[in-house]
Amino acid sequence: GDSVTQMEGPVTLSEEAFLTINCTYTATGYPSLFWYVQYPGEGLQLLLKATKADDKGSNKGFEATYRKETTSFHLEKGSVQVSDSAVYFCALSTQAGTALIFGKGTTLSVSS
Amino acid sequence: EAGVAQSPRYKIIEKRQSVAFWCNPISGHATLYWYQQILGQGPKLLIQFQNNGVVDDSQLPKDRFSAERLKGVDSTLKIQPAKLEDSAVYLCASSLAQTENGYTFGSGTRLTVV
């Protein structure tokens, strides 16, 4: 069945370091891909998305490119801040209006 | 716009007791989802409504879980009787039908079964 695999955490970085969180997926057809972020004590928030191959989603300095050939959607940020500390979830949707399928999440901890 | 409202924020119950969670989606959102997020895991879909009809409840443990969405707006999720393994955060989300813009989630209800 359809699934999402994320790199194991936690990821611990110093402020201004480069961030990569790997995400690969298995799905039939052409899913839409998402990154959600969950700050401590808060609900899930959409960070960015991409709906077709080679699309790049971006928001708040984060980027991810939909790579169909490698079935990947890795999250990157050039310079992380302490405020980026959160749990990041990669997710897919096989078609509009259908439920999201999530990865297990990756915890990011950034220290000053 | 107002977000997805959920209540209560926290609930502690003993096993075999019953519990209910409430969700009020964003106004005009026809699609409503309930997810279960166990600690250390990603959210897993329990049930999806389109207006007041069920679209997908294939992963809902129907022997103990039930959900309804009367009048296509608010929704309640019930567990009866609860088990220890039901301890989780229960998330409600809503979306406009036929959209690729992602989903808006509520803050969730953290359930602890002791």
PDB file of C-alpha atoms in Angstrom:
ATOM      1  CA  GLY A   1       0.000   0.000   0.000  1.00  0.00           C
ATOM      2  CA  ASP A   2       0.884   3.664  -0.073  1.00  0.00           C
ATOM      3  CA  SER A   3       3.412   4.757   2.532  1.00  0.00           C
ATOM      4  CA  VAL A   4       5.892   7.430   3.591  1.00  0.00           C
ATOM      5  CA  THR A   5       9.315   6.798   5.131  1.00  0.00           C
ATOM      6  CA  GLN A   6      11.218   9.506   6.985  1.00  0.00           C
ATOM      7  CA  MET A   7      14.689   9.522   8.425  1.00  0.00           C
ATOM      8  CA  GLU A   8      14.913   8.606  12.079  1.00  0.00           C
ATOM      9  CA  GLY A   9      15.390  11.386  14.570  1.00  0.00           C
ATOM     10  CA  PRO A  10      16.110  13.233  16.630  1.00  0.00           C
ATOM     11  CA  VAL A  11      18.138  15.636  14.555  1.00  0.00           C
ATOM     12  CA  THR A  12      20.212  17.979  16.695  1.00  0.00           C
ATOM     13  CA  LEU A  13      21.780  21.052  15.094  1.00  0.00           C
ATOM     14  CA  SER A  14      23.395  24.311  16.081  1.00  0.00           C
ATOM     15  CA  GLU A  15      21.796  27.564  15.001  1.00  0.00           C
ATOM     16  CA  GLU A  16      22.612  28.528  11.382  1.00  0.00           C
ATOM     17  CA  ALA A  17      23.466  24.945  10.411  1.00  0.00           C
ATOM     18  CA  PHE A  18      22.138  23.365   7.212  1.00  0.00           C
ATOM     19  CA  LEU A  19      19.153  21.036   7.575  1.00  0.00           C
ATOM     20  CA  THR A  20      18.123  18.034   5.522  1.00  0.00           C
ATOM     21  CA  ILE A  21      15.343  15.680   6.530  1.00  0.00           C
ATOM     22  CA  ASN A  22      14.946  12.784   4.127  1.00  0.00           C
ATOM     23  CA  CYS A  23      11.556  11.565   2.957  1.00  0.00           C
ATOM     24  CA  THR A  24      10.743   8.848   0.443  1.00  0.00           C
ATOM     25  CA  TYR A  25       7.371   7.531  -0.584  1.00  0.00           C
ATOM     26  CA  THR A  26       5.628   4.572  -2.155  1.00  0.00           C
ATOM     27  CA  ALA A  27       2.433   5.270  -4.033  1.00  0.00           C
ATOM     28  CA  THR A  28       0.565   4.380  -7.164  1.00  0.00           C
ATOM     29  CA  GLY A  29       0.029   7.143  -9.654  1.00  0.00           C
ATOM     30  CA  TYR A  30       1.106  10.694  -8.946  1.00  0.00           C
ATOM     31  CA  PRO A  31       0.502  11.731  -5.361  1.00  0.00           C
ATOM     32  CA  SER A  32       0.681  15.216  -3.914  1.00  0.00           C
ATOM     33  CA  LEU A  33       3.396  15.611  -1.297  1.00  0.00           C
ATOM     34  CA  PHE A  34       3.382  17.693   1.858  1.00  0.00           C
ATOM     35  CA  TRP A  35       5.537  18.687   4.794  1.00  0.00           C
ATOM     36  CA  TYR A  36       3.751  19.473   8.048  1.00  0.00           C
ATOM     37  CA  VAL A  37       5.300  20.891  11.210  1.00  0.00           C
ATOM     38  CA  GLN A  38       4.148  20.408  14.784  1.00  0.00           C
ATOM     39  CA  TYR A  39       5.491  22.856  17.348  1.00  0.00           C
ATOM     40  CA  PRO A  40       5.380  21.829  21.012  1.00  0.00           C
ATOM     41  CA  GLY A  41       1.826  21.908  22.321  1.00  0.00           C
ATOM     42  CA  GLU A  42       0.337  22.896  18.976  1.00  0.00           C
ATOM     43  CA  GLY A  43      -1.492  21.224  16.120  1.00  0.00           C
ATOM     44  CA  LEU A  44      -0.088  20.248  12.759  1.00  0.00           C
ATOM     45  CA  GLN A  45       0.564  23.116  10.366  1.00  0.00           C
ATOM     46  CA  LEU A  46       1.114  22.851   6.643  1.00  0.00           C
ATOM     47  CA  LEU A  47       4.676  23.952   5.886  1.00  0.00           C
ATOM     48  CA  LEU A  48       4.851  23.387   2.132  1.00  0.00           C
ATOM     49  CA  LYS A  49       3.540  21.202  -0.642  1.00  0.00           C
ATOM     50  CA  ALA A  50       4.149  20.034  -4.207  1.00  0.00           C
ATOM     51  CA  THR A  51       1.578  18.526  -6.510  1.00  0.00           C
ATOM     52  CA  LYS A  52       3.594  17.260  -9.483  1.00  0.00           C
ATOM     53  CA  ALA A  53       7.038  16.045 -10.418  1.00  0.00           C
ATOM     54  CA  ASP A  54       9.856  18.620 -10.284  1.00  0.00           C
ATOM     55  CA  ASP A  55       7.667  21.098  -8.376  1.00  0.00           C
ATOM     56  CA  LYS A  56       9.472  22.871  -5.563  1.00  0.00           C
ATOM     57  CA  GLY A  57       7.520  23.828  -2.471  1.00  0.00           C
ATOM     58  CA  SER A  58       8.914  26.568  -0.264  1.00  0.00           C
ATOM     59  CA  ASN A  59       7.940  28.465   2.866  1.00  0.00           C
ATOM     60  CA  LYS A  60       9.763  30.222   5.735  1.00  0.00           C
ATOM     61  CA  GLY A  61      13.152  29.352   4.231  1.00  0.00           C
ATOM     62  CA  PHE A  62      12.311  25.654   3.917  1.00  0.00           C
ATOM     63  CA  GLU A  63      12.300  23.947   0.527  1.00  0.00           C
ATOM     64  CA  ALA A  64      11.484  20.524  -0.865  1.00  0.00           C
ATOM     65  CA  THR A  65      11.512  19.267  -4.453  1.00  0.00           C
ATOM     66  CA  TYR A  66       9.215  16.506  -5.746  1.00  0.00           C
ATOM     67  CA  ARG A  67      11.559  13.936  -7.318  1.00  0.00           C
ATOM     68  CA  LYS A  68       9.588  11.260  -9.102  1.00  0.00           C
ATOM     69  CA  GLU A  69      12.647   9.356 -10.312  1.00  0.00           C
ATOM     70  CA  THR A  70      13.826   8.799  -6.731  1.00  0.00           C
ATOM     71  CA  THR A  71      10.348   8.961  -5.139  1.00  0.00           C
ATOM     72  CA  SER A  72      11.662  11.533  -2.694  1.00  0.00           C
ATOM     73  CA  PHE A  73      10.641  14.855  -1.143  1.00  0.00           C
ATOM     74  CA  HIS A  74      13.525  15.851   1.112  1.00  0.00           C
ATOM     75  CA  LEU A  75      13.120  18.924   3.320  1.00  0.00           C
ATOM     76  CA  GLU A  76      15.990  21.446   3.402  1.00  0.00           C
ATOM     77  CA  LYS A  77      16.802  24.748   5.040  1.00  0.00           C
ATOM     78  CA  GLY A  78      20.018  26.639   4.623  1.00  0.00           C
ATOM     79  CA  SER A  79      20.234  28.146   8.103  1.00  0.00           C
ATOM     80  CA  VAL A  80      18.097  26.842  10.946  1.00  0.00           C
ATOM     81  CA  GLN A  81      16.977  28.871  13.940  1.00  0.00           C
ATOM     82  CA  VAL A  82      16.114  27.853  17.485  1.00  0.00           C
ATOM     83  CA  SER A  83      12.477  28.600  16.647  1.00  0.00           C
ATOM     84  CA  ASP A  84      12.541  25.818  14.022  1.00  0.00           C
ATOM     85  CA  SER A  85      12.693  23.214  16.788  1.00  0.00           C
ATOM     86  CA  ALA A  86       9.648  21.028  16.180  1.00  0.00           C
ATOM     87  CA  VAL A  87       8.508  17.689  14.785  1.00  0.00           C
ATOM     88  CA  TYR A  88       8.368  17.526  10.983  1.00  0.00           C
ATOM     89  CA  PHE A  89       6.048  15.135   9.142  1.00  0.00           C
ATOM     90  CA  CYS A  90       6.200  14.167   5.502  1.00  0.00           C
ATOM     91  CA  ALA A  91       2.853  13.161   4.008  1.00  0.00           C
ATOM     92  CA  LEU A  92       1.190  12.234   0.751  1.00  0.00           C
ATOM     93  CA  SER A  93      -2.264  12.346  -0.736  1.00  0.00           C
ATOM     94  CA  THR A  94      -3.078  10.104  -3.652  1.00  0.00           C
ATOM     95  CA  GLN A  95      -5.839  12.360  -4.941  1.00  0.00           C
ATOM     96  CA  ALA A  96      -7.646  15.560  -4.048  1.00  0.00           C
ATOM     97  CA  GLY A  97      -9.992  15.246  -1.125  1.00  0.00           C
ATOM     98  CA  THR A  98      -8.500  12.027   0.186  1.00  0.00           C
ATOM     99  CA  ALA A  99      -6.882  11.536   3.549  1.00  0.00           C
ATOM    100  CA  LEU A 100      -3.203  12.173   4.133  1.00  0.00           C
ATOM    101  CA  ILE A 101      -0.772   9.335   4.765  1.00  0.00           C
ATOM    102  CA  PHE A 102       1.951  10.422   7.166  1.00  0.00           C
ATOM    103  CA  GLY A 103       5.466   9.359   7.961  1.00  0.00           C
ATOM    104  CA  LYS A 104       6.467   8.788  11.576  1.00  0.00           C
ATOM    105  CA  GLY A 105       7.874  12.286  12.001  1.00  0.00           C
ATOM    106  CA  THR A 106      11.371  13.627  12.635  1.00  0.00           C
ATOM    107  CA  THR A 107      12.164  15.676  15.718  1.00  0.00           C
ATOM    108  CA  LEU A 108      14.452  18.646  15.121  1.00  0.00           C
ATOM    109  CA  SER A 109      16.198  20.327  18.018  1.00  0.00           C
ATOM    110  CA  VAL A 110      18.192  23.497  17.357  1.00  0.00           C
ATOM    111  CA  SER A 111      20.462  24.985  20.015  1.00  0.00           C
ATOM    112  CA  SER A 112      21.951  28.464  20.155  1.00  0.00           C
TER     113      SER A 112
ATOM    114  CA  GLU B   1     -10.692  32.746   9.609  1.00  0.00           C
ATOM    115  CA  ALA B   2     -11.305  30.704  12.718  1.00  0.00           C
ATOM    116  CA  GLY B   3      -9.433  27.427  12.884  1.00  0.00           C
ATOM    117  CA  VAL B   4     -10.593  23.912  13.642  1.00  0.00           C
ATOM    118  CA  ALA B   5     -11.820  23.786  17.232  1.00  0.00           C
ATOM    119  CA  GLN B   6     -11.491  20.666  19.376  1.00  0.00           C
ATOM    120  CA  SER B   7     -12.435  19.884  22.934  1.00  0.00           C
ATOM    121  CA  PRO B   8     -11.446  18.872  25.469  1.00  0.00           C
ATOM    122  CA  ARG B   9      -7.686  19.476  25.212  1.00  0.00           C
ATOM    123  CA  TYR B  10      -6.860  16.749  27.689  1.00  0.00           C
ATOM    124  CA  LYS B  11      -8.713  13.764  29.101  1.00  0.00           C
ATOM    125  CA  ILE B  12      -7.696  11.071  31.545  1.00  0.00           C
ATOM    126  CA  ILE B  13      -9.957   8.052  31.975  1.00  0.00           C
ATOM    127  CA  GLU B  14      -9.729   4.552  33.339  1.00  0.00           C
ATOM    128  CA  LYS B  15      -9.781   1.573  31.007  1.00  0.00           C
ATOM    129  CA  ARG B  16     -13.250   0.325  30.135  1.00  0.00           C
ATOM    130  CA  GLN B  17     -14.721   3.803  30.596  1.00  0.00           C
ATOM    131  CA  SER B  18     -16.187   5.759  27.699  1.00  0.00           C
ATOM    132  CA  VAL B  19     -15.050   9.110  26.314  1.00  0.00           C
ATOM    133  CA  ALA B  20     -16.179  11.526  23.620  1.00  0.00           C
ATOM    134  CA  PHE B  21     -14.331  14.176  21.656  1.00  0.00           C
ATOM    135  CA  TRP B  22     -15.833  17.097  19.805  1.00  0.00           C
ATOM    136  CA  CYS B  23     -14.700  18.897  16.656  1.00  0.00           C
ATOM    137  CA  ASN B  24     -15.965  22.037  14.949  1.00  0.00           C
ATOM    138  CA  PRO B  25     -14.384  22.426  11.492  1.00  0.00           C
ATOM    139  CA  ILE B  26     -13.713  25.596   9.563  1.00  0.00           C
ATOM    140  CA  SER B  27     -16.920  27.086   8.239  1.00  0.00           C
ATOM    141  CA  GLY B  28     -17.701  25.844   4.767  1.00  0.00           C
ATOM    142  CA  HIS B  29     -15.315  22.891   4.867  1.00  0.00           C
ATOM    143  CA  ALA B  30     -17.239  19.894   3.622  1.00  0.00           C
ATOM    144  CA  THR B  31     -14.604  17.281   4.416  1.00  0.00           C
ATOM    145  CA  LEU B  32     -13.741  16.325   7.984  1.00  0.00           C
ATOM    146  CA  TYR B  33     -11.152  13.840   9.199  1.00  0.00           C
ATOM    147  CA  TRP B  34     -10.359  12.213  12.519  1.00  0.00           C
ATOM    148  CA  TYR B  35      -6.791  11.015  13.016  1.00  0.00           C
ATOM    149  CA  GLN B  36      -5.164   9.093  15.851  1.00  0.00           C
ATOM    150  CA  GLN B  37      -1.567  10.026  16.695  1.00  0.00           C
ATOM    151  CA  ILE B  38       0.176   7.622  19.047  1.00  0.00           C
ATOM    152  CA  LEU B  39       3.300   8.962  20.717  1.00  0.00           C
ATOM    153  CA  GLY B  40       6.289   8.697  18.400  1.00  0.00           C
ATOM    154  CA  GLN B  41       4.209   7.941  15.314  1.00  0.00           C
ATOM    155  CA  GLY B  42       2.593   9.885  12.545  1.00  0.00           C
ATOM    156  CA  PRO B  43      -1.140  10.522  12.520  1.00  0.00           C
ATOM    157  CA  LYS B  44      -3.271   7.652  11.226  1.00  0.00           C
ATOM    158  CA  LEU B  45      -6.691   8.196   9.664  1.00  0.00           C
ATOM    159  CA  LEU B  46      -9.624   6.851  11.627  1.00  0.00           C
ATOM    160  CA  ILE B  47     -12.542   8.196   9.606  1.00  0.00           C
ATOM    161  CA  GLN B  48     -13.305  10.698   6.850  1.00  0.00           C
ATOM    162  CA  PHE B  49     -16.632  12.465   6.323  1.00  0.00           C
ATOM    163  CA  GLN B  50     -17.872  14.302   3.286  1.00  0.00           C
ATOM    164  CA  ASN B  51     -20.668  16.534   4.591  1.00  0.00           C
ATOM    165  CA  ASN B  52     -22.530  14.125   6.881  1.00  0.00           C
ATOM    166  CA  GLY B  53     -21.684  10.962   4.961  1.00  0.00           C
ATOM    167  CA  VAL B  54     -18.809   8.571   5.694  1.00  0.00           C
ATOM    168  CA  VAL B  55     -16.215   8.348   2.913  1.00  0.00           C
ATOM    169  CA  ASP B  56     -13.658   6.086   4.578  1.00  0.00           C
ATOM    170  CA  ASP B  57     -13.844   4.292   7.928  1.00  0.00           C
ATOM    171  CA  SER B  58     -11.750   1.278   6.993  1.00  0.00           C
ATOM    172  CA  GLN B  59      -9.265   1.870   9.826  1.00  0.00           C
ATOM    173  CA  LEU B  60     -11.813   2.661  12.525  1.00  0.00           C
ATOM    174  CA  PRO B  61     -12.015  -0.076  15.196  1.00  0.00           C
ATOM    175  CA  LYS B  62     -15.758  -0.277  14.977  1.00  0.00           C
ATOM    176  CA  ASP B  63     -16.158  -2.579  17.951  1.00  0.00           C
ATOM    177  CA  ARG B  64     -15.260   0.321  20.261  1.00  0.00           C
ATOM    178  CA  PHE B  65     -14.999   3.512  18.201  1.00  0.00           C
ATOM    179  CA  SER B  66     -17.878   5.428  16.658  1.00  0.00           C
ATOM    180  CA  ALA B  67     -18.175   8.822  15.009  1.00  0.00           C
ATOM    181  CA  GLU B  68     -20.912  10.981  13.653  1.00  0.00           C
ATOM    182  CA  ARG B  69     -21.252  14.268  11.882  1.00  0.00           C
ATOM    183  CA  LEU B  70     -24.789  15.503  12.203  1.00  0.00           C
ATOM    184  CA  LYS B  71     -25.920  18.221   9.799  1.00  0.00           C
ATOM    185  CA  GLY B  72     -22.538  18.104   8.067  1.00  0.00           C
ATOM    186  CA  VAL B  73     -20.840  20.489  10.518  1.00  0.00           C
ATOM    187  CA  ASP B  74     -19.696  19.443  14.011  1.00  0.00           C
ATOM    188  CA  SER B  75     -18.464  15.940  14.657  1.00  0.00           C
ATOM    189  CA  THR B  76     -18.029  13.715  17.681  1.00  0.00           C
ATOM    190  CA  LEU B  77     -15.751  10.722  18.108  1.00  0.00           C
ATOM    191  CA  LYS B  78     -16.538   8.231  20.859  1.00  0.00           C
ATOM    192  CA  ILE B  79     -14.618   5.369  22.402  1.00  0.00           C
ATOM    193  CA  GLN B  80     -16.479   2.782  24.445  1.00  0.00           C
ATOM    194  CA  PRO B  81     -14.952   0.936  26.208  1.00  0.00           C
ATOM    195  CA  ALA B  82     -11.472   2.453  26.199  1.00  0.00           C
ATOM    196  CA  LYS B  83      -8.320   0.358  26.272  1.00  0.00           C
ATOM    197  CA  LEU B  84      -4.819   1.289  27.391  1.00  0.00           C
ATOM    198  CA  GLU B  85      -3.622   1.288  23.778  1.00  0.00           C
ATOM    199  CA  ASP B  86      -6.115   4.034  22.933  1.00  0.00           C
ATOM    200  CA  SER B  87      -3.866   6.542  24.706  1.00  0.00           C
ATOM    201  CA  ALA B  88      -3.019   9.007  21.951  1.00  0.00           C
ATOM    202  CA  VAL B  89      -3.715  12.450  20.576  1.00  0.00           C
ATOM    203  CA  TYR B  90      -6.910  12.582  18.537  1.00  0.00           C
ATOM    204  CA  LEU B  91      -6.712  15.140  15.772  1.00  0.00           C
ATOM    205  CA  CYS B  92      -9.539  16.602  13.777  1.00  0.00           C
ATOM    206  CA  ALA B  93      -8.878  18.199  10.395  1.00  0.00           C
ATOM    207  CA  SER B  94     -11.029  19.773   7.730  1.00  0.00           C
ATOM    208  CA  SER B  95     -10.649  20.729   4.104  1.00  0.00           C
ATOM    209  CA  LEU B  96     -12.583  22.042   1.177  1.00  0.00           C
ATOM    210  CA  ALA B  97     -13.551  19.160  -1.040  1.00  0.00           C
ATOM    211  CA  GLN B  98     -11.499  18.616  -4.145  1.00  0.00           C
ATOM    212  CA  THR B  99      -8.591  20.786  -3.052  1.00  0.00           C
ATOM    213  CA  GLU B 100      -4.883  20.214  -3.063  1.00  0.00           C
ATOM    214  CA  ASN B 101      -4.135  22.966  -0.558  1.00  0.00           C
ATOM    215  CA  GLY B 102      -3.628  20.687   2.365  1.00  0.00           C
ATOM    216  CA  TYR B 103      -5.680  20.288   5.443  1.00  0.00           C
ATOM    217  CA  THR B 104      -6.246  22.447   8.513  1.00  0.00           C
ATOM    218  CA  PHE B 105      -5.776  20.605  11.782  1.00  0.00           C
ATOM    219  CA  GLY B 106      -7.099  21.341  15.222  1.00  0.00           C
ATOM    220  CA  SER B 107      -4.840  21.279  18.274  1.00  0.00           C
ATOM    221  CA  GLY B 108      -6.034  17.816  19.221  1.00  0.00           C
ATOM    222  CA  THR B 109      -7.277  16.053  22.330  1.00  0.00           C
ATOM    223  CA  ARG B 110      -4.683  14.169  24.346  1.00  0.00           C
ATOM    224  CA  LEU B 111      -6.263  11.043  25.807  1.00  0.00           C
ATOM    225  CA  THR B 112      -4.602   9.068  28.563  1.00  0.00           C
ATOM    226  CA  VAL B 113      -6.142   5.731  29.525  1.00  0.00           C
ATOM    227  CA  VAL B 114      -4.964   4.386  32.886  1.00  0.00           C
TER     228      VAL B 114
END
